[in-house]
Amino acid sequence: MRILVVEDEKKVASFLKKGLQAEGYAVDVAYDGAEGSYLAENVDYDLIILDILLPNKDGIEVLKELRKKGIHTPVLLLTARDGVEDKVLGLDSGADDYLTKPFAYEELLARVRALMRRGEGEGVRELRYADLVLDPLRRKAIRGGKEIELTTREYSLLEYMIRNPEKVLTRAMIAEHVWDYTFDTLSNVIDVYINHLRNKIDRGFPKRLIHTVRGAGYMLKEEET
Ligand code: CA
């Protein structure tokens, strides 16, 4: 398992590198956005830990370019601020998760493990609900014969929903199962991901699959709009 760390703060970078190496990961470090882009495009990583504020090219730009080039390596963004805009911008740009600085080492490791696990793929059997098909091998969704690209995290969320159809899934349940973590601050993020999935899965189809259950959470269910 090979991880790329893109972080200009030498102390943080070396702390990350040593810690991740101690866990058995191979780690490369890039100290600015341009170097990060170059490595991310030319080396096959299992995960990229990407700081947002970087010299030469910021993390969001690096991320957007990667996704545009069809590189879907899971990306964990490091944000300095706790601003919701930063997180939303990051997630909209194709990040799979984020961590706000300063973070606890255990928290970082939990996120890294979760993203790595998602990347491995948990099964090979297709999952179906109504006219929606999930392909666990390619981590794609197909609806009405149309292939839909999903990020690692979007895929995980949709997989959790399709394994539990027509049941109310609370935000706490989603946080626990999809993020492997319980977080009060996660509810915003879950809503952002649900909106992403709606745009990808439901837009343009006569029957909606992703429903909000008021005051409770979300449900996968086939229903006329
Ligand atoms: Ca920085």
PDB file of C-alpha atoms and ligand atoms in Angstrom:
ATOM      1  CA  MET A   1       0.000   0.000   0.000  1.00  0.00           C
ATOM      2  CA  ARG A   2       1.559   3.239  -1.185  1.00  0.00           C
ATOM      3  CA  ILE A   3       0.524   6.666   0.050  1.00  0.00           C
ATOM      4  CA  LEU A   4       1.423  10.084  -1.310  1.00  0.00           C
ATOM      5  CA  VAL A   5       1.532  12.934   1.204  1.00  0.00           C
ATOM      6  CA  VAL A   6       1.413  16.441  -0.297  1.00  0.00           C
ATOM      7  CA  GLU A   7       2.184  18.877   2.486  1.00  0.00           C
ATOM      8  CA  ASP A   8       4.494  21.910   2.537  1.00  0.00           C
ATOM      9  CA  GLU A   9       4.836  22.132   6.311  1.00  0.00           C
ATOM     10  CA  LYS A  10       7.956  20.072   6.880  1.00  0.00           C
ATOM     11  CA  LYS A  11       7.029  19.140  10.465  1.00  0.00           C
ATOM     12  CA  VAL A  12       3.569  17.898   9.547  1.00  0.00           C
ATOM     13  CA  ALA A  13       4.918  16.078   6.487  1.00  0.00           C
ATOM     14  CA  SER A  14       7.583  14.264   8.478  1.00  0.00           C
ATOM     15  CA  PHE A  15       5.117  13.407  11.273  1.00  0.00           C
ATOM     16  CA  LEU A  16       2.752  11.931   8.686  1.00  0.00           C
ATOM     17  CA  LYS A  17       5.493  10.040   6.899  1.00  0.00           C
ATOM     18  CA  LYS A  18       6.956   8.487  10.062  1.00  0.00           C
ATOM     19  CA  GLY A  19       3.558   7.618  11.488  1.00  0.00           C
ATOM     20  CA  LEU A  20       2.251   6.010   8.310  1.00  0.00           C
ATOM     21  CA  GLN A  21       5.492   4.111   7.762  1.00  0.00           C
ATOM     22  CA  ALA A  22       5.198   2.745  11.292  1.00  0.00           C
ATOM     23  CA  GLU A  23       1.803   1.349  10.234  1.00  0.00           C
ATOM     24  CA  GLY A  24       3.456  -0.447   7.336  1.00  0.00           C
ATOM     25  CA  TYR A  25       2.574   1.906   4.494  1.00  0.00           C
ATOM     26  CA  ALA A  26       5.065   3.032   1.875  1.00  0.00           C
ATOM     27  CA  VAL A  27       5.063   6.835   1.870  1.00  0.00           C
ATOM     28  CA  ASP A  28       6.243   9.462  -0.618  1.00  0.00           C
ATOM     29  CA  VAL A  29       6.198  13.145   0.254  1.00  0.00           C
ATOM     30  CA  ALA A  30       5.794  16.124  -2.074  1.00  0.00           C
ATOM     31  CA  TYR A  31       6.329  19.603  -0.636  1.00  0.00           C
ATOM     32  CA  ASP A  32       4.359  21.644  -3.148  1.00  0.00           C
ATOM     33  CA  GLY A  33       1.394  21.327  -5.483  1.00  0.00           C
ATOM     34  CA  ALA A  34       3.354  20.961  -8.706  1.00  0.00           C
ATOM     35  CA  GLU A  35       5.482  18.123  -7.352  1.00  0.00           C
ATOM     36  CA  GLY A  36       2.357  16.542  -5.869  1.00  0.00           C
ATOM     37  CA  SER A  37       0.590  16.643  -9.246  1.00  0.00           C
ATOM     38  CA  TYR A  38       3.563  15.130 -10.984  1.00  0.00           C
ATOM     39  CA  LEU A  39       3.869  12.204  -8.549  1.00  0.00           C
ATOM     40  CA  ALA A  40       0.110  11.602  -8.368  1.00  0.00           C
ATOM     41  CA  GLU A  41      -0.072  11.383 -12.156  1.00  0.00           C
ATOM     42  CA  ASN A  42       2.955   9.158 -12.609  1.00  0.00           C
ATOM     43  CA  VAL A  43       2.937   6.769  -9.641  1.00  0.00           C
ATOM     44  CA  ASP A  44       0.147   4.349  -8.828  1.00  0.00           C
ATOM     45  CA  TYR A  45      -0.861   5.293  -5.269  1.00  0.00           C
ATOM     46  CA  ASP A  46      -3.537   3.700  -3.110  1.00  0.00           C
ATOM     47  CA  LEU A  47      -4.243   6.964  -1.352  1.00  0.00           C
ATOM     48  CA  ILE A  48      -3.275  10.635  -1.547  1.00  0.00           C
ATOM     49  CA  ILE A  49      -3.236  12.860   1.535  1.00  0.00           C
ATOM     50  CA  LEU A  50      -3.474  16.358   0.140  1.00  0.00           C
ATOM     51  CA  ASP A  51      -3.117  19.652   1.982  1.00  0.00           C
ATOM     52  CA  ILE A  52      -5.224  22.505   0.575  1.00  0.00           C
ATOM     53  CA  LEU A  53      -2.867  25.418   1.182  1.00  0.00           C
ATOM     54  CA  LEU A  54       0.253  24.653  -0.870  1.00  0.00           C
ATOM     55  CA  PRO A  55       2.835  26.667  -2.787  1.00  0.00           C
ATOM     56  CA  ASN A  56       2.799  26.624  -6.629  1.00  0.00           C
ATOM     57  CA  LYS A  57      -0.603  25.000  -6.966  1.00  0.00           C
ATOM     58  CA  ASP A  58      -3.207  24.587  -4.234  1.00  0.00           C
ATOM     59  CA  GLY A  59      -4.653  21.245  -3.219  1.00  0.00           C
ATOM     60  CA  ILE A  60      -8.067  21.885  -4.774  1.00  0.00           C
ATOM     61  CA  GLU A  61      -6.429  22.594  -8.133  1.00  0.00           C
ATOM     62  CA  VAL A  62      -4.256  19.477  -7.875  1.00  0.00           C
ATOM     63  CA  LEU A  63      -7.365  17.432  -7.102  1.00  0.00           C
ATOM     64  CA  LYS A  64      -9.458  18.893  -9.923  1.00  0.00           C
ATOM     65  CA  GLU A  65      -6.701  18.192 -12.444  1.00  0.00           C
ATOM     66  CA  LEU A  66      -6.335  14.598 -11.269  1.00  0.00           C
ATOM     67  CA  ARG A  67     -10.045  13.905 -11.580  1.00  0.00           C
ATOM     68  CA  LYS A  68     -10.172  15.600 -14.975  1.00  0.00           C
ATOM     69  CA  LYS A  69      -7.411  13.274 -16.130  1.00  0.00           C
ATOM     70  CA  GLY A  70      -9.432  10.277 -14.990  1.00  0.00           C
ATOM     71  CA  ILE A  71      -7.250   9.464 -11.971  1.00  0.00           C
ATOM     72  CA  HIS A  72      -9.592   8.286  -9.225  1.00  0.00           C
ATOM     73  CA  THR A  73      -7.133   7.499  -6.435  1.00  0.00           C
ATOM     74  CA  PRO A  74      -8.894   8.171  -3.103  1.00  0.00           C
ATOM     75  CA  VAL A  75      -7.978  11.627  -1.788  1.00  0.00           C
ATOM     76  CA  LEU A  76      -8.031  12.689   1.853  1.00  0.00           C
ATOM     77  CA  LEU A  77      -7.917  16.500   2.034  1.00  0.00           C
ATOM     78  CA  LEU A  78      -6.289  18.348   4.893  1.00  0.00           C
ATOM     79  CA  THR A  79      -7.997  21.650   5.606  1.00  0.00           C
ATOM     80  CA  ALA A  80      -6.589  24.294   7.904  1.00  0.00           C
ATOM     81  CA  ARG A  81      -9.887  25.927   8.573  1.00  0.00           C
ATOM     82  CA  ASP A  82     -13.051  24.402   9.851  1.00  0.00           C
ATOM     83  CA  GLY A  83     -15.038  26.255   7.193  1.00  0.00           C
ATOM     84  CA  VAL A  84     -17.916  24.355   5.623  1.00  0.00           C
ATOM     85  CA  GLU A  85     -17.190  26.077   2.275  1.00  0.00           C
ATOM     86  CA  ASP A  86     -13.718  24.553   2.175  1.00  0.00           C
ATOM     87  CA  LYS A  87     -15.063  21.096   2.821  1.00  0.00           C
ATOM     88  CA  VAL A  88     -17.865  21.418   0.302  1.00  0.00           C
ATOM     89  CA  LEU A  89     -15.498  22.815  -2.326  1.00  0.00           C
ATOM     90  CA  GLY A  90     -13.132  19.931  -1.649  1.00  0.00           C
ATOM     91  CA  LEU A  91     -15.834  17.302  -1.889  1.00  0.00           C
ATOM     92  CA  ASP A  92     -17.281  18.914  -5.012  1.00  0.00           C
ATOM     93  CA  SER A  93     -13.818  18.750  -6.552  1.00  0.00           C
ATOM     94  CA  GLY A  94     -13.687  15.004  -6.064  1.00  0.00           C
ATOM     95  CA  ALA A  95     -12.162  14.460  -2.603  1.00  0.00           C
ATOM     96  CA  ASP A  96     -13.258  11.313  -0.787  1.00  0.00           C
ATOM     97  CA  ASP A  97     -12.817  12.607   2.728  1.00  0.00           C
ATOM     98  CA  TYR A  98     -11.212  15.463   4.637  1.00  0.00           C
ATOM     99  CA  LEU A  99      -9.575  16.114   7.940  1.00  0.00           C
ATOM    100  CA  THR A 100      -9.377  19.472   9.689  1.00  0.00           C
ATOM    101  CA  LYS A 101      -6.044  20.530  11.155  1.00  0.00           C
ATOM    102  CA  PRO A 102      -4.992  20.063  13.858  1.00  0.00           C
ATOM    103  CA  PHE A 103      -6.042  16.429  13.895  1.00  0.00           C
ATOM    104  CA  ALA A 104      -5.389  13.544  16.254  1.00  0.00           C
ATOM    105  CA  TYR A 105      -3.140  10.867  14.868  1.00  0.00           C
ATOM    106  CA  GLU A 106      -5.695   8.129  15.667  1.00  0.00           C
ATOM    107  CA  GLU A 107      -8.297  10.013  13.685  1.00  0.00           C
ATOM    108  CA  LEU A 108      -6.009  10.248  10.671  1.00  0.00           C
ATOM    109  CA  LEU A 109      -5.241   6.537  10.823  1.00  0.00           C
ATOM    110  CA  ALA A 110      -8.922   5.640  11.075  1.00  0.00           C
ATOM    111  CA  ARG A 111      -9.670   7.683   7.934  1.00  0.00           C
ATOM    112  CA  VAL A 112      -6.713   6.221   6.077  1.00  0.00           C
ATOM    113  CA  ARG A 113      -7.743   2.652   6.928  1.00  0.00           C
ATOM    114  CA  ALA A 114     -11.341   3.287   5.930  1.00  0.00           C
ATOM    115  CA  LEU A 115     -10.335   4.769   2.562  1.00  0.00           C
ATOM    116  CA  MET A 116      -7.882   1.952   1.900  1.00  0.00           C
ATOM    117  CA  ARG A 117     -10.527  -0.626   2.671  1.00  0.00           C
ATOM    118  CA  ARG A 118     -12.990   1.018   0.324  1.00  0.00           C
ATOM    119  CA  GLY A 119     -10.396   0.987  -2.384  1.00  0.00           C
ATOM    120  CA  GLU A 120      -9.939  -2.764  -2.120  1.00  0.00           C
ATOM    121  CA  GLY A 121     -13.532  -3.561  -2.988  1.00  0.00           C
ATOM    122  CA  GLU A 122     -15.494  -5.804  -0.683  1.00  0.00           C
ATOM    123  CA  GLY A 123     -17.262  -8.086  -3.091  1.00  0.00           C
ATOM    124  CA  VAL A 124     -17.700  -8.887  -6.737  1.00  0.00           C
ATOM    125  CA  ARG A 125     -21.400  -9.557  -6.949  1.00  0.00           C
ATOM    126  CA  GLU A 126     -23.563  -6.921  -8.566  1.00  0.00           C
ATOM    127  CA  LEU A 127     -25.999  -5.177  -6.255  1.00  0.00           C
ATOM    128  CA  ARG A 128     -29.434  -4.255  -7.567  1.00  0.00           C
ATOM    129  CA  TYR A 129     -32.393  -2.191  -6.512  1.00  0.00           C
ATOM    130  CA  ALA A 130     -35.142  -1.202  -8.977  1.00  0.00           C
ATOM    131  CA  ASP A 131     -33.319  -0.096 -12.163  1.00  0.00           C
ATOM    132  CA  LEU A 132     -30.126   0.756 -10.288  1.00  0.00           C
ATOM    133  CA  VAL A 133     -27.148  -1.601 -10.491  1.00  0.00           C
ATOM    134  CA  LEU A 134     -23.890  -1.277  -8.563  1.00  0.00           C
ATOM    135  CA  ASP A 135     -20.771  -2.896  -9.925  1.00  0.00           C
ATOM    136  CA  PRO A 136     -18.432  -3.469  -6.946  1.00  0.00           C
ATOM    137  CA  LEU A 137     -15.484  -4.436  -9.147  1.00  0.00           C
ATOM    138  CA  ARG A 138     -15.435  -1.218 -11.108  1.00  0.00           C
ATOM    139  CA  ARG A 139     -17.127   0.757  -8.332  1.00  0.00           C
ATOM    140  CA  LYS A 140     -19.613   2.239 -10.736  1.00  0.00           C
ATOM    141  CA  ALA A 141     -23.354   2.702 -10.787  1.00  0.00           C
ATOM    142  CA  ILE A 142     -25.534   1.908 -13.777  1.00  0.00           C
ATOM    143  CA  ARG A 143     -29.029   3.268 -14.024  1.00  0.00           C
ATOM    144  CA  GLY A 144     -31.290   2.775 -17.016  1.00  0.00           C
ATOM    145  CA  GLY A 145     -28.279   1.407 -18.902  1.00  0.00           C
ATOM    146  CA  LYS A 146     -26.325   4.595 -18.261  1.00  0.00           C
ATOM    147  CA  GLU A 147     -22.949   4.334 -16.513  1.00  0.00           C
ATOM    148  CA  ILE A 148     -22.449   6.769 -13.672  1.00  0.00           C
ATOM    149  CA  GLU A 149     -19.019   7.662 -12.292  1.00  0.00           C
ATOM    150  CA  LEU A 150     -18.834   7.812  -8.499  1.00  0.00           C
ATOM    151  CA  THR A 151     -16.102   8.835  -6.096  1.00  0.00           C
ATOM    152  CA  THR A 152     -14.960   6.236  -3.554  1.00  0.00           C
ATOM    153  CA  ARG A 153     -17.064   7.784  -0.831  1.00  0.00           C
ATOM    154  CA  GLU A 154     -20.146   8.265  -2.995  1.00  0.00           C
ATOM    155  CA  TYR A 155     -19.882   4.634  -3.981  1.00  0.00           C
ATOM    156  CA  SER A 156     -19.607   3.540  -0.336  1.00  0.00           C
ATOM    157  CA  LEU A 157     -22.643   5.579   0.629  1.00  0.00           C
ATOM    158  CA  LEU A 158     -24.735   4.237  -2.240  1.00  0.00           C
ATOM    159  CA  GLU A 159     -23.580   0.703  -1.508  1.00  0.00           C
ATOM    160  CA  TYR A 160     -24.684   1.065   2.099  1.00  0.00           C
ATOM    161  CA  MET A 161     -28.085   2.325   0.915  1.00  0.00           C
ATOM    162  CA  ILE A 162     -28.574  -0.398  -1.680  1.00  0.00           C
ATOM    163  CA  ARG A 163     -27.738  -3.064   0.909  1.00  0.00           C
ATOM    164  CA  ASN A 164     -30.410  -1.569   3.170  1.00  0.00           C
ATOM    165  CA  PRO A 165     -33.261  -0.544   0.846  1.00  0.00           C
ATOM    166  CA  GLU A 166     -36.617   0.756   2.083  1.00  0.00           C
ATOM    167  CA  LYS A 167     -35.246   1.305   5.566  1.00  0.00           C
ATOM    168  CA  VAL A 168     -34.760   4.634   7.298  1.00  0.00           C
ATOM    169  CA  LEU A 169     -31.029   5.259   7.556  1.00  0.00           C
ATOM    170  CA  THR A 170     -30.217   7.906  10.135  1.00  0.00           C
ATOM    171  CA  ARG A 171     -27.227  10.202   9.728  1.00  0.00           C
ATOM    172  CA  ALA A 172     -25.639   8.481  12.709  1.00  0.00           C
ATOM    173  CA  MET A 173     -26.010   5.094  11.012  1.00  0.00           C
ATOM    174  CA  ILE A 174     -24.583   6.468   7.794  1.00  0.00           C
ATOM    175  CA  ALA A 175     -21.648   8.111   9.615  1.00  0.00           C
ATOM    176  CA  GLU A 176     -20.837   4.882  11.383  1.00  0.00           C
ATOM    177  CA  HIS A 177     -21.120   2.585   8.385  1.00  0.00           C
ATOM    178  CA  VAL A 178     -19.777   4.707   5.588  1.00  0.00           C
ATOM    179  CA  TRP A 179     -17.174   6.766   7.464  1.00  0.00           C
ATOM    180  CA  ASP A 180     -16.395   4.224  10.185  1.00  0.00           C
ATOM    181  CA  TYR A 181     -16.536   7.138  12.512  1.00  0.00           C
ATOM    182  CA  THR A 182     -19.029   8.971  14.673  1.00  0.00           C
ATOM    183  CA  PHE A 183     -18.906  12.698  14.234  1.00  0.00           C
ATOM    184  CA  ASP A 184     -21.278  15.474  15.139  1.00  0.00           C
ATOM    185  CA  THR A 185     -19.838  17.592  12.354  1.00  0.00           C
ATOM    186  CA  LEU A 186     -20.435  14.867   9.807  1.00  0.00           C
ATOM    187  CA  SER A 187     -24.147  15.502   9.292  1.00  0.00           C
ATOM    188  CA  ASN A 188     -23.408  18.439   6.946  1.00  0.00           C
ATOM    189  CA  VAL A 189     -21.052  16.280   4.973  1.00  0.00           C
ATOM    190  CA  ILE A 190     -23.558  13.451   4.685  1.00  0.00           C
ATOM    191  CA  ASP A 191     -26.112  15.908   3.285  1.00  0.00           C
ATOM    192  CA  VAL A 192     -23.566  17.095   0.722  1.00  0.00           C
ATOM    193  CA  TYR A 193     -22.889  13.524  -0.388  1.00  0.00           C
ATOM    194  CA  ILE A 194     -26.601  12.730  -0.574  1.00  0.00           C
ATOM    195  CA  ASN A 195     -27.027  15.752  -2.848  1.00  0.00           C
ATOM    196  CA  HIS A 196     -24.177  14.547  -5.046  1.00  0.00           C
ATOM    197  CA  LEU A 197     -25.786  11.132  -5.327  1.00  0.00           C
ATOM    198  CA  ARG A 198     -29.171  12.670  -6.127  1.00  0.00           C
ATOM    199  CA  ASN A 199     -27.649  14.661  -8.956  1.00  0.00           C
ATOM    200  CA  LYS A 200     -25.940  11.594 -10.324  1.00  0.00           C
ATOM    201  CA  ILE A 201     -28.529   8.885  -9.692  1.00  0.00           C
ATOM    202  CA  ASP A 202     -31.950  10.542  -9.734  1.00  0.00           C
ATOM    203  CA  ARG A 203     -31.669  13.546 -12.029  1.00  0.00           C
ATOM    204  CA  GLY A 204     -33.570  12.963 -15.267  1.00  0.00           C
ATOM    205  CA  PHE A 205     -35.356   9.830 -14.077  1.00  0.00           C
ATOM    206  CA  PRO A 206     -39.144   9.757 -13.537  1.00  0.00           C
ATOM    207  CA  LYS A 207     -38.832   7.751 -10.328  1.00  0.00           C
ATOM    208  CA  ARG A 208     -36.635   8.968  -7.526  1.00  0.00           C
ATOM    209  CA  LEU A 209     -34.656   6.496  -5.456  1.00  0.00           C
ATOM    210  CA  ILE A 210     -33.075   8.680  -2.778  1.00  0.00           C
ATOM    211  CA  HIS A 211     -35.580  10.135  -0.342  1.00  0.00           C
ATOM    212  CA  THR A 212     -35.328  12.362   2.697  1.00  0.00           C
ATOM    213  CA  VAL A 213     -37.251  11.085   5.682  1.00  0.00           C
ATOM    214  CA  ARG A 214     -38.070  14.252   7.611  1.00  0.00           C
ATOM    215  CA  GLY A 215     -36.435  14.480  10.976  1.00  0.00           C
ATOM    216  CA  ALA A 216     -35.025  10.990  10.625  1.00  0.00           C
ATOM    217  CA  GLY A 217     -32.584  10.530   7.756  1.00  0.00           C
ATOM    218  CA  TYR A 218     -32.610   9.037   4.288  1.00  0.00           C
ATOM    219  CA  MET A 219     -34.122   6.082   2.490  1.00  0.00           C
ATOM    220  CA  LEU A 220     -33.542   4.256  -0.770  1.00  0.00           C
ATOM    221  CA  LYS A 221     -36.948   3.597  -2.241  1.00  0.00           C
ATOM    222  CA  GLU A 222     -38.534   3.622  -5.670  1.00  0.00           C
ATOM    223  CA  GLU A 223     -41.195   6.277  -5.818  1.00  0.00           C
ATOM    224  CA  GLU A 224     -42.824   8.577  -8.382  1.00  0.00           C
ATOM    225  CA  THR A 225     -41.796  12.205  -7.994  1.00  0.00           C
TER     226      THR A 225
HETATM  227 CA    CA B   1       0.064  23.991   3.857  1.00  0.00          CA
END
